[in-house]
Short mmCIF file of C-alpha atoms in Angstrom, two decimals:
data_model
loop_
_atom_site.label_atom_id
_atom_site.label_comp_id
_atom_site.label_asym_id
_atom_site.label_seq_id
_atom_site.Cartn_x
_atom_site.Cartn_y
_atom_site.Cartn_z
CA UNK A 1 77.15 102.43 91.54
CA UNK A 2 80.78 101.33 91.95
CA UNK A 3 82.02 104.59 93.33
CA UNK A 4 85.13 104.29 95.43
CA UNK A 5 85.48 107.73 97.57
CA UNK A 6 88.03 108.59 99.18
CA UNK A 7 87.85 111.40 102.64
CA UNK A 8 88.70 114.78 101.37
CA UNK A 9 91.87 115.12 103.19
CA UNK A 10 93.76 111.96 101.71
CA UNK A 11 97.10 112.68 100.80
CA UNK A 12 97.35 111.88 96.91
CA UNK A 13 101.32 111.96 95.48
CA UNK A 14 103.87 110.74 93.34
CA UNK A 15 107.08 108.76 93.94
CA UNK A 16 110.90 108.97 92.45
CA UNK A 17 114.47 108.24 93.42
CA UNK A 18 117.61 110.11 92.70
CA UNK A 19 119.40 107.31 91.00
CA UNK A 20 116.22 106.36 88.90
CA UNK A 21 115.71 109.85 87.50
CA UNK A 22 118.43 112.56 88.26
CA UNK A 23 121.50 112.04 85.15
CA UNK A 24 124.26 114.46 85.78
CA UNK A 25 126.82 111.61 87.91
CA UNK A 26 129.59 113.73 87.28
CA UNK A 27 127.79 116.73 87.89
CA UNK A 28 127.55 119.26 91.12
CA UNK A 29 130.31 118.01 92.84
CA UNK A 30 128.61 114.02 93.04
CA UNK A 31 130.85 111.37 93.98
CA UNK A 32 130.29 107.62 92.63
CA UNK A 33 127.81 105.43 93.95
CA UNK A 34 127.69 101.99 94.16
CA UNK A 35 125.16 101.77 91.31
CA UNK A 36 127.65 103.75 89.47
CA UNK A 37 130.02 101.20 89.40
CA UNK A 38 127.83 97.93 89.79
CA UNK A 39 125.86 99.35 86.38
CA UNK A 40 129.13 99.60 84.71
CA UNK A 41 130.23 96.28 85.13
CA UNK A 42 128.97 94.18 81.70
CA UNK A 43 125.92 92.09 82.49
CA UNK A 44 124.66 93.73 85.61
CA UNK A 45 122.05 95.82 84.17
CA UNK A 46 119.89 94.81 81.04
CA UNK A 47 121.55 96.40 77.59
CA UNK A 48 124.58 98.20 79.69
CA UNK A 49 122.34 100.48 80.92
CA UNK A 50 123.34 103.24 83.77
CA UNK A 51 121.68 106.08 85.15
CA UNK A 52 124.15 108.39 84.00
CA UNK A 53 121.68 110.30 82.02
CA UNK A 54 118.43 108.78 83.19
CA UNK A 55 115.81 111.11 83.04
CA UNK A 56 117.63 114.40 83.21
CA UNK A 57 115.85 115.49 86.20
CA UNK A 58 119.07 117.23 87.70
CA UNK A 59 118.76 119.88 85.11
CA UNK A 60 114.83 118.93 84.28
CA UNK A 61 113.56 119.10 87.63
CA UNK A 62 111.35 122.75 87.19
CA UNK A 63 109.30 120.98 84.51
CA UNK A 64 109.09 117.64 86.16
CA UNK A 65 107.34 119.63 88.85
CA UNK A 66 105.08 121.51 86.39
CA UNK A 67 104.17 117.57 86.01
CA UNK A 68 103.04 117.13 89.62
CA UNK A 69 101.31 120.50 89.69
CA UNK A 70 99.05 119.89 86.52
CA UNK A 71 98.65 116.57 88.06
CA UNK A 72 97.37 117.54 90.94
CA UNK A 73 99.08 116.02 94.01
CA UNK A 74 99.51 117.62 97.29
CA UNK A 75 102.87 115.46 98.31
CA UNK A 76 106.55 114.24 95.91
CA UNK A 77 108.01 111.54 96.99
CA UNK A 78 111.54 112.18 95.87
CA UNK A 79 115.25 111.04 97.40
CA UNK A 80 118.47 112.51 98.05
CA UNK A 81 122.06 110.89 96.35
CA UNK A 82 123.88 110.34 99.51
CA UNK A 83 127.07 110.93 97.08
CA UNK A 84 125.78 114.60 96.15
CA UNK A 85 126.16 115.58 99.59
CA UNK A 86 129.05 113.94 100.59
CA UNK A 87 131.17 112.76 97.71
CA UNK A 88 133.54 110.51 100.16
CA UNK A 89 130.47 108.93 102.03
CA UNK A 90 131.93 111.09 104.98
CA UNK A 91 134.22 114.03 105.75
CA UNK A 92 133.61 117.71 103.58
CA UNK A 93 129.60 118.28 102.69
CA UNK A 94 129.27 119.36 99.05
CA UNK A 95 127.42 122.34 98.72
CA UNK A 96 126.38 122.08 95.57
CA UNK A 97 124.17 119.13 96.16
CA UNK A 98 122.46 120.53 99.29
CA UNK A 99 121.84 123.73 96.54
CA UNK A 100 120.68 121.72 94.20
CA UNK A 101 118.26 119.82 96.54
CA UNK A 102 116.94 123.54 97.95
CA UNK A 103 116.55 124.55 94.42
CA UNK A 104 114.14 121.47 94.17
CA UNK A 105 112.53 121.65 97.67
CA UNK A 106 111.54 125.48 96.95
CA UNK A 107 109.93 124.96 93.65
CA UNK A 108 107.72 121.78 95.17
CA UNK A 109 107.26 124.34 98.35
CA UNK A 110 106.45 127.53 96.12
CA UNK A 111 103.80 124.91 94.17
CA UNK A 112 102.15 123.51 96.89
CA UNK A 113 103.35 120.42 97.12
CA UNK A 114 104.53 118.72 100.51
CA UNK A 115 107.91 117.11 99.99
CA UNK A 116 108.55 113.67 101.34
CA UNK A 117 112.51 113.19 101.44
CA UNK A 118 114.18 109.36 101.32
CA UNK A 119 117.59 109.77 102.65
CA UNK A 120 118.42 106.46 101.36
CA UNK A 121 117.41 104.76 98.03
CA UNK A 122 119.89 102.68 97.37
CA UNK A 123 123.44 105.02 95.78
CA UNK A 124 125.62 104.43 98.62
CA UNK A 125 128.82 106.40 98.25
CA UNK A 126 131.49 103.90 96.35
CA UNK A 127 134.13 105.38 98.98
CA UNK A 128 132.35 103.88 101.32
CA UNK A 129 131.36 100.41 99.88
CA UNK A 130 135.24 100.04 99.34
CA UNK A 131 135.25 100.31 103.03
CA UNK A 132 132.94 97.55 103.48
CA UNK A 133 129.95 99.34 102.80
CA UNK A 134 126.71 98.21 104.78
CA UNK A 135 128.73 95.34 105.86
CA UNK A 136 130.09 97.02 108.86
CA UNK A 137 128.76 99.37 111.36
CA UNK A 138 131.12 102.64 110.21
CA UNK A 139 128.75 102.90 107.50
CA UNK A 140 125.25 103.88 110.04
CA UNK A 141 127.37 105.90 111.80
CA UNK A 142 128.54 107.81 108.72
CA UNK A 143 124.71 107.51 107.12
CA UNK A 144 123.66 109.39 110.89
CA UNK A 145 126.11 112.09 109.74
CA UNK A 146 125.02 112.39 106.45
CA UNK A 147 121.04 112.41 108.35
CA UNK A 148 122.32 115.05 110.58
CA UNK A 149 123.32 117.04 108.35
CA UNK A 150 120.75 117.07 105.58
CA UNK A 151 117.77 117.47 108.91
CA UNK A 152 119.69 120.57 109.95
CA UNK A 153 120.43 122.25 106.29
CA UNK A 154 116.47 121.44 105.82
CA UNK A 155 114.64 122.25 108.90
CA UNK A 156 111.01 123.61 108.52
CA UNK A 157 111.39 123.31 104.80
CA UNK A 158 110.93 119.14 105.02
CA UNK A 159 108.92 117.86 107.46
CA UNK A 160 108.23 114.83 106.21
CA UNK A 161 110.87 112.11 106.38
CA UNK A 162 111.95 108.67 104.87
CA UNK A 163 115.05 106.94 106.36
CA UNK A 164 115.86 103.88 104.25
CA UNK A 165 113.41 103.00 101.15
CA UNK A 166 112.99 98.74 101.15
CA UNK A 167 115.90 97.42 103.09
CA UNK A 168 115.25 93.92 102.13
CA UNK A 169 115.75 94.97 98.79
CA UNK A 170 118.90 96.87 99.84
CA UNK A 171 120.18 93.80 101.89
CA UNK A 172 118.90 90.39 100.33
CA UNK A 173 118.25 91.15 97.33
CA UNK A 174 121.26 92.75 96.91
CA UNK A 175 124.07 90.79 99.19
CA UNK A 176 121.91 87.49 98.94
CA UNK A 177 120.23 87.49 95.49
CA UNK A 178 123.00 89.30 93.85
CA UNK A 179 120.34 91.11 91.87
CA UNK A 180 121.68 94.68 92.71
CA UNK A 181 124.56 96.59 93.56
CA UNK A 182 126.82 95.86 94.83
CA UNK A 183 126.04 92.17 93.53
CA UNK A 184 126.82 89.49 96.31
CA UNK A 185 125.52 86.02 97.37
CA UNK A 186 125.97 85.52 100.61
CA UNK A 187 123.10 84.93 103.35
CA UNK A 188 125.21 86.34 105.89
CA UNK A 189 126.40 89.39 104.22
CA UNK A 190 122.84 90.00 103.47
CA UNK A 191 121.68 89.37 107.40
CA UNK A 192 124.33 91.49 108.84
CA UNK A 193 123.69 94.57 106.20
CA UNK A 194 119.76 94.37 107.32
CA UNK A 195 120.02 94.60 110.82
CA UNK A 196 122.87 97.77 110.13
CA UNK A 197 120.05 99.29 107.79
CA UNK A 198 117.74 99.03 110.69
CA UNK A 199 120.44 100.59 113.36
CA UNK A 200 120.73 103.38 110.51
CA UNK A 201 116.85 103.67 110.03
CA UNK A 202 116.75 103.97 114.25
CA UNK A 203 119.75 106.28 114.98
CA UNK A 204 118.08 108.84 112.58
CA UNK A 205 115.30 108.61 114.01
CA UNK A 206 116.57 109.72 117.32
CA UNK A 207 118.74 112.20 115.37
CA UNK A 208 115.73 114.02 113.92
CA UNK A 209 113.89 114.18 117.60
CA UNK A 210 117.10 115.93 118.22
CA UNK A 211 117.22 118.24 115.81
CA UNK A 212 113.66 119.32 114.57
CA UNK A 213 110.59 118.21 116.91
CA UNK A 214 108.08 119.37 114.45
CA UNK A 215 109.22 116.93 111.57
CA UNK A 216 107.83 113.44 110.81
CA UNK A 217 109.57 110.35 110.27
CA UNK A 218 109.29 106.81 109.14
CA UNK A 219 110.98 104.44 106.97
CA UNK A 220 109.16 102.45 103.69
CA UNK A 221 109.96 98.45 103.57
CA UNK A 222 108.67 96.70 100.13
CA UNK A 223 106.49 93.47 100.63
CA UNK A 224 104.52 91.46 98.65
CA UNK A 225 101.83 88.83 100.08
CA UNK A 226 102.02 85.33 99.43
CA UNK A 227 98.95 83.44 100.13
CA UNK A 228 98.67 79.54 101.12
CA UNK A 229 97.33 76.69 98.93
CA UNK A 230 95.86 74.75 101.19
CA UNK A 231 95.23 75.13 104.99
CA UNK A 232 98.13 72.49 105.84
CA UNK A 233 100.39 73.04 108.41
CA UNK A 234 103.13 73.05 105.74
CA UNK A 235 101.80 74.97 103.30
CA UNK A 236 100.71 77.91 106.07
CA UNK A 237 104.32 77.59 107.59
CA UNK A 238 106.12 77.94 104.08
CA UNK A 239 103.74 81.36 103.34
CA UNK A 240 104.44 82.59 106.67
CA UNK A 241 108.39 81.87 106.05
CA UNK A 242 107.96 84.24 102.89
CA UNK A 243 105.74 86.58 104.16
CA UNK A 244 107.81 86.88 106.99
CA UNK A 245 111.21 87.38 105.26
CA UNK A 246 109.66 90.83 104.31
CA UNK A 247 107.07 91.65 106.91
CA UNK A 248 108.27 90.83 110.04
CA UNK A 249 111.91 90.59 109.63
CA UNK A 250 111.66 94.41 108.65
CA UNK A 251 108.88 94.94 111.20
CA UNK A 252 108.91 93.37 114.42
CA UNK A 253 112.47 95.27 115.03
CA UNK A 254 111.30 98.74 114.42
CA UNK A 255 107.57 98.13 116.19
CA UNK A 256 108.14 95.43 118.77
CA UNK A 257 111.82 95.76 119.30
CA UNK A 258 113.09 92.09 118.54
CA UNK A 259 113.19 89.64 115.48
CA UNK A 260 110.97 87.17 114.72
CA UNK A 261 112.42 84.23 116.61
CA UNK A 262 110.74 82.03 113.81
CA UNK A 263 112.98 83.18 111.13
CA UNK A 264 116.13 83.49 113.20
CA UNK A 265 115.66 80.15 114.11
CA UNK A 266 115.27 79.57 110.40
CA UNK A 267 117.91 80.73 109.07
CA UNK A 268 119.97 79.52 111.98
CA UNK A 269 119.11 76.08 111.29
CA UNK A 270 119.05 75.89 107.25
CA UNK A 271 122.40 78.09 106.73
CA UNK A 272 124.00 78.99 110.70
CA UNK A 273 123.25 82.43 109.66
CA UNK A 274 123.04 84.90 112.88
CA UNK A 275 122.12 88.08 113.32
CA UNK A 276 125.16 90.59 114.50
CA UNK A 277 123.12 92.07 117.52
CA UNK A 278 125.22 94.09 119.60
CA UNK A 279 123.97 95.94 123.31
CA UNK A 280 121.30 98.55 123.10
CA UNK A 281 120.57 98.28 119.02
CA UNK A 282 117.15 96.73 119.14
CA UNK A 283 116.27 99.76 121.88
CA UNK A 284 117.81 102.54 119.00
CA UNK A 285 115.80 100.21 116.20
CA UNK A 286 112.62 100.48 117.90
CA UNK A 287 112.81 104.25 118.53
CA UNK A 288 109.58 105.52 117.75
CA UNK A 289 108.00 106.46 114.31
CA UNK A 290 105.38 108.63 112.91
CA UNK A 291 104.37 106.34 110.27
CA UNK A 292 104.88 103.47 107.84
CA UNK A 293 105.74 103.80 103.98
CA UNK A 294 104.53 100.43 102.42
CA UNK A 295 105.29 99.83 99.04
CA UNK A 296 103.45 97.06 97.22
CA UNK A 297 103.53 95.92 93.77
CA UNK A 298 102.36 91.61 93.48
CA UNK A 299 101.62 88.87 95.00
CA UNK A 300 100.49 85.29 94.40
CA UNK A 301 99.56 81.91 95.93
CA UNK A 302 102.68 79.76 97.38
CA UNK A 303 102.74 75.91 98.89
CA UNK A 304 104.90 73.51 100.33
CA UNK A 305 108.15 72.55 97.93
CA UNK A 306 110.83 70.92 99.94
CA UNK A 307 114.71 72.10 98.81
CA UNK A 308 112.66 74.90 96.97
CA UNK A 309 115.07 77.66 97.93
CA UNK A 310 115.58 79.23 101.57
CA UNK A 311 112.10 78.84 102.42
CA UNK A 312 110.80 75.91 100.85
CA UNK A 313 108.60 77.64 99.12
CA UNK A 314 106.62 77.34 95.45
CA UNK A 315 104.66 80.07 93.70
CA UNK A 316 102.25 78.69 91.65
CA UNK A 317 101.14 80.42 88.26
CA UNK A 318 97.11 80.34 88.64
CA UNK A 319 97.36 82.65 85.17
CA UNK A 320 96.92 85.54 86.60
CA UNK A 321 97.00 88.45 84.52
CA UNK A 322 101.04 89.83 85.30
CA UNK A 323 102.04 93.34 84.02
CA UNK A 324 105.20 93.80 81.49
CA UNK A 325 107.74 92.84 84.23
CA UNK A 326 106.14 89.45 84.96
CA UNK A 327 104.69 90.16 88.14
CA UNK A 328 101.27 88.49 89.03
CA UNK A 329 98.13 91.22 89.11
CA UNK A 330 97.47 90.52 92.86
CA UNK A 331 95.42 93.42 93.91
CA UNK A 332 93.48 91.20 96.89
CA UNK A 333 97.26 90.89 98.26
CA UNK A 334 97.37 94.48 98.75
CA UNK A 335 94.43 94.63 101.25
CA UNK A 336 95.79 91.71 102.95
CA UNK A 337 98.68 93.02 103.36
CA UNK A 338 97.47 96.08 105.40
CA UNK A 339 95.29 94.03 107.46
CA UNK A 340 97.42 92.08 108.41
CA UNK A 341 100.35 95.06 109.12
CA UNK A 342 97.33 96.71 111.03
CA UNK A 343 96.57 93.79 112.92
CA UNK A 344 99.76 93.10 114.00
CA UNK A 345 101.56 96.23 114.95
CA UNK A 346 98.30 98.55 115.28
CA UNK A 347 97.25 101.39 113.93
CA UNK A 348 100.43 102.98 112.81
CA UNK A 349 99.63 106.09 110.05
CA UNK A 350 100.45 104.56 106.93
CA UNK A 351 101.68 106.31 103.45
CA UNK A 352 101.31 104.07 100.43
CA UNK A 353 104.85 105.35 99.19
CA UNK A 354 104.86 103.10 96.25
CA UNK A 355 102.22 100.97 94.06
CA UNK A 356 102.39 101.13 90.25
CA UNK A 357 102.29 98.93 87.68
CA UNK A 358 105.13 98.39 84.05
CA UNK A 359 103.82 98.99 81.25
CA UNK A 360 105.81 99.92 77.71
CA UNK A 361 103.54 101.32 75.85
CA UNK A 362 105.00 103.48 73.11
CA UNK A 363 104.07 107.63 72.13
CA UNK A 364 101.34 107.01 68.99
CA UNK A 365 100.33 110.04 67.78
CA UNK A 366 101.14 112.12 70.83
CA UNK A 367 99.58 109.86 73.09
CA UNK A 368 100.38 106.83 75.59
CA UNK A 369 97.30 104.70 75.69
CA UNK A 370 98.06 102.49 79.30
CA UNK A 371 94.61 101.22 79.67
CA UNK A 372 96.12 98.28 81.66
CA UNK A 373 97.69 101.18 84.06
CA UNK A 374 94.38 102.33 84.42
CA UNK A 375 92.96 99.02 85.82
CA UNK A 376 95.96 98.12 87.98
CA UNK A 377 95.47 101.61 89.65
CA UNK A 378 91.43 100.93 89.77
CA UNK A 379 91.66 97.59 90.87
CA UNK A 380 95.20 98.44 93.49
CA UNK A 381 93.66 101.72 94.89
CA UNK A 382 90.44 100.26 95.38
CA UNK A 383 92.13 97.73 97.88
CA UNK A 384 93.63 100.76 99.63
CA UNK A 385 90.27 101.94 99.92
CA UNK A 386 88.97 98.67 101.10
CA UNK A 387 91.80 98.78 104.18
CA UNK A 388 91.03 102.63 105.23
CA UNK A 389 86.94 101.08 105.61
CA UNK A 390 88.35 98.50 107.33
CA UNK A 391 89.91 100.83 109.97
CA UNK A 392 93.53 100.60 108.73
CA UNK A 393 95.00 103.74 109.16
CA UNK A 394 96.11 104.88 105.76
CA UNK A 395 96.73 108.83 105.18
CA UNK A 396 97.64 108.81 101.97
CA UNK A 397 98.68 107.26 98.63
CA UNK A 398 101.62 107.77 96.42
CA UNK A 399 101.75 106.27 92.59
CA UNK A 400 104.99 104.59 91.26
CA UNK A 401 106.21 106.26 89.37
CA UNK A 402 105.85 110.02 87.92
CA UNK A 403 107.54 109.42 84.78
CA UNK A 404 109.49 106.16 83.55
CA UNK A 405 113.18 105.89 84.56
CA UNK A 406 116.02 103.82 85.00
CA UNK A 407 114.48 100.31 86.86
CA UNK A 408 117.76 99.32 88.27
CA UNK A 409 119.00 95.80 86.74
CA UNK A 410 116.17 96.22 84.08
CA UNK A 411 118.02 99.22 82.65
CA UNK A 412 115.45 101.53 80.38
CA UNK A 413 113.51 98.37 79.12
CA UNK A 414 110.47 98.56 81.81
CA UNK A 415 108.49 101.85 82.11
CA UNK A 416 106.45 102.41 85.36
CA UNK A 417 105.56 105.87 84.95
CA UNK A 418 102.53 107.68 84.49
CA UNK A 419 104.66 110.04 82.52
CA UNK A 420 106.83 108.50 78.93
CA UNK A 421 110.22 109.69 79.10
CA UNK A 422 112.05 109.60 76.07
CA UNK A 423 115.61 108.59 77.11
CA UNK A 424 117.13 110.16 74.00
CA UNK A 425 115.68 113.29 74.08
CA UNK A 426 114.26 113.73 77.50
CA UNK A 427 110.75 114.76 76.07
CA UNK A 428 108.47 114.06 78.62
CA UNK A 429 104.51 113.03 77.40
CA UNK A 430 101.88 112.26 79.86
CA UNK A 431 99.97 109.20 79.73
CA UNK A 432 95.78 108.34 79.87
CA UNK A 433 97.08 107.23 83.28
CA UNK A 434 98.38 110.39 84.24
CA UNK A 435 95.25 112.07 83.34
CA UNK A 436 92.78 109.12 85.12
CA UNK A 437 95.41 109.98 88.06
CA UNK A 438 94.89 113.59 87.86
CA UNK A 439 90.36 113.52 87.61
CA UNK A 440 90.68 110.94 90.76
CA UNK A 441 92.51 113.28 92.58
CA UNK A 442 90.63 115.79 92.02
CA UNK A 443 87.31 113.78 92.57
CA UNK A 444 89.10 111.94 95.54
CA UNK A 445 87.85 108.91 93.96
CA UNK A 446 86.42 107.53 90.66
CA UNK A 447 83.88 104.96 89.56
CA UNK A 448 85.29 101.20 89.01
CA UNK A 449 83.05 100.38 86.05
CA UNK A 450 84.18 103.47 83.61
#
């Protein structure tokens, strides 16, 4: 028997963002955001791409929740454009998008299925960026407005909440990387736009507690989990460098209200890079939370390279199996990962809010065969499984994505979803995964070796 089961009352979902799936930019009343213009600009995004059309889901959005119903799942992960509310980033609320949003809220509500809103996944307003963006503090107290705003228009209809959806993305990846919008590389930039994600991420907390005591709220940083080499002192302090850079940096503020003095020391020494820490923001940052959203996609084994970028830090290709994206198959990373987030902060409830796997497999006869969806799910959910037995306190688990969408710099080339979008014609066609998704769900488990 290699049954993995699963307690009856697990939350089982599916996970999207606005940019990712909606279309319709200059639609409702929307203003730009900044992945309107960064995807505009030639060479950002693979093949020219933008998520002007995406999936269609603005107009599509009563079938793509047919999708979640015949698939079963009791919670949809979905977020809200920031520039659909307010076009300017501040100032007059567009009615249209909250409508739009309520249109979408009722038919998940009138279906059964428990909405999980993400204020922000990434579309800043471009009104605001030209302002300086995440760069200076305006910007959290304009995102608190926008908060305030969408918690009042929605009270008792969402009562499950997401502040900011993986800030290191959002911040280093972004400002230090260059990878995403808006597209800069500079350490600095990138430092002082994570701790203002975090003073967001905490003054909406305490806005919420304000405004509707029976809601739930949380935020959902993206890690991976690098694993040493060799037990050397080097090669353990290089891991924890990386590891840290997404754990704790993102972590220790919200749960033990100060940064890891090991990294600011870090980057301190390697680039005089500070952190822009003013009076009382570590005290709003560590407001408290009603759970975790980890999302977790790879992982690998890292050493010791000197000069090897911030960290000095090499992963090392043990030819793993790595899915159409290039990332390493690391399902043992996964369970590591919660352990160790367990161990360290304690038993927070924890959502998986996003685990998936690329694969481009074409529509042959009607049908997406994704066996090697099927086994990362097997092999991913079976760590999440392995956690919860090991007393980590994991409610639920949400699959990345429903249906293939715009992946950000990688344009239309990388499908994650257990659902093939046609980009041309918006035809949706579920997958084998989507149905292997839908008989676990409804078994709350399935058997490794089938």
């Amino acid at each position: 028997m290699n049954k993995i089961q699963f307690p009856q009352d697990f939350i089982w979902g599916a996970a999207t963002a606005s940019y990712q799936i909606e279309g319709a930019v200059n639609e409702g009343g929307r203003g730009a955001s900044i992945w309107d213009t960064f995807s505009q600009q030639p060479g950002n995004v693979k093949n020219g791409d933008t998520g002007a059309t995406a999936c269609n889901s603005y107009h599509l959005y009563k079938e793509d929740v047919s999708l979640l119903k015949e698939l079963g799942v009791s919670s949809y992960r979905f977020s809200m454009a920031w520039p659909r509310i307010f076009p300017e980033g501040t100032g007059s609320v567009n009615q249209e998008g909250l409508d739009y949003y309520h249109r979408l809220v009722d038919e998940l509500l009138e279906n059964n299925i428990e909405p999980m809103c993400t204020l922000y996944h990434w579309d800043l307003p471009q009104a605001l960026q030209d302002q300086g963006g995440w760069e200076v503090r305006e910007t959290v107290d304009a995102f608190n407005e926008y908060a305030k705003t969408v918690f009042e228009s929605f009270k008792g209809k969402i009562t499950k909440w997401i502040t900011i959806n993986e800030p290191w993305c959002a911040s280093f990846l972004s400002n230090y990387l260059g990878v995403h919008a808006p597209g800069k590389k500079d350490l600095q930039i990138a430092t002082t736009i994570a701790h203002h994600l975090l003073l967001a991420h905490g003054r909406a907390v305490q806005s919420l507690r304000q405004i509707d005591g029976d809601a739930e709220i949380g935020y959902a940083p993206n890690a991976g989990w690098s694993e040493a080499y060799s037990s050397s002192e080097e090669d353990k302090q290089a891991v924890r460098r990386a590891n840290g850079w997404h754990i704790e940096w993102f972590m220790d503020p919200v749960f033990k209200g100060e940064y890891p003095d090991f990294l600011v020391q870090w980057f301190k020494e390697q680039e005089n890079v500070t952190v822009p820490i003013q009076d009382g923001d570590l005290e709003i940052i560590s407001s408290p939370i009603d759970f975790v959203g980890i999302n977790y996609y790879t992982g690998n084994i890292a050493r010791y390279d000197e000069g090897n970028g911030l960290f000095h830090v090499e992963n090392l290709n043990f030819n793993y199996d790595h899915t159409d994206i290039g990332w390493p198959i690391y399902p043992e990373g996964f369970y590591k990962l919660l352990k160790y987030i367990s161990d360290r902060y304690g038993s927070v409830p924890i959502y998986i809010t996003e685990n998936g796997a690329c694969y481009n497999d074409g529509v042959e006869n009607g049908r997406v065969n994704d066996v090697k969806r099927i086994s990362y799910m097997k092999t991913h959910i079976a760590s999440v499984n392995r956690a919860l037995h090991s007393g980590v306190n994991i409610k639920g688990y949400l699959a990345w994505s429903l249906m293939d969408n715009f992946e950000w710099a990688e344009g239309y080339d990388m499908r994650f979803g257990l659902v093939h979008v046609d980009f041309d014609t918006f035809e949706r066609t579920e997958k084998d995964s989507y149905y292997w998704y839908r008989d676990t769900i409804k078994k709350a488990g399935y058997d490794l070796s089938e």
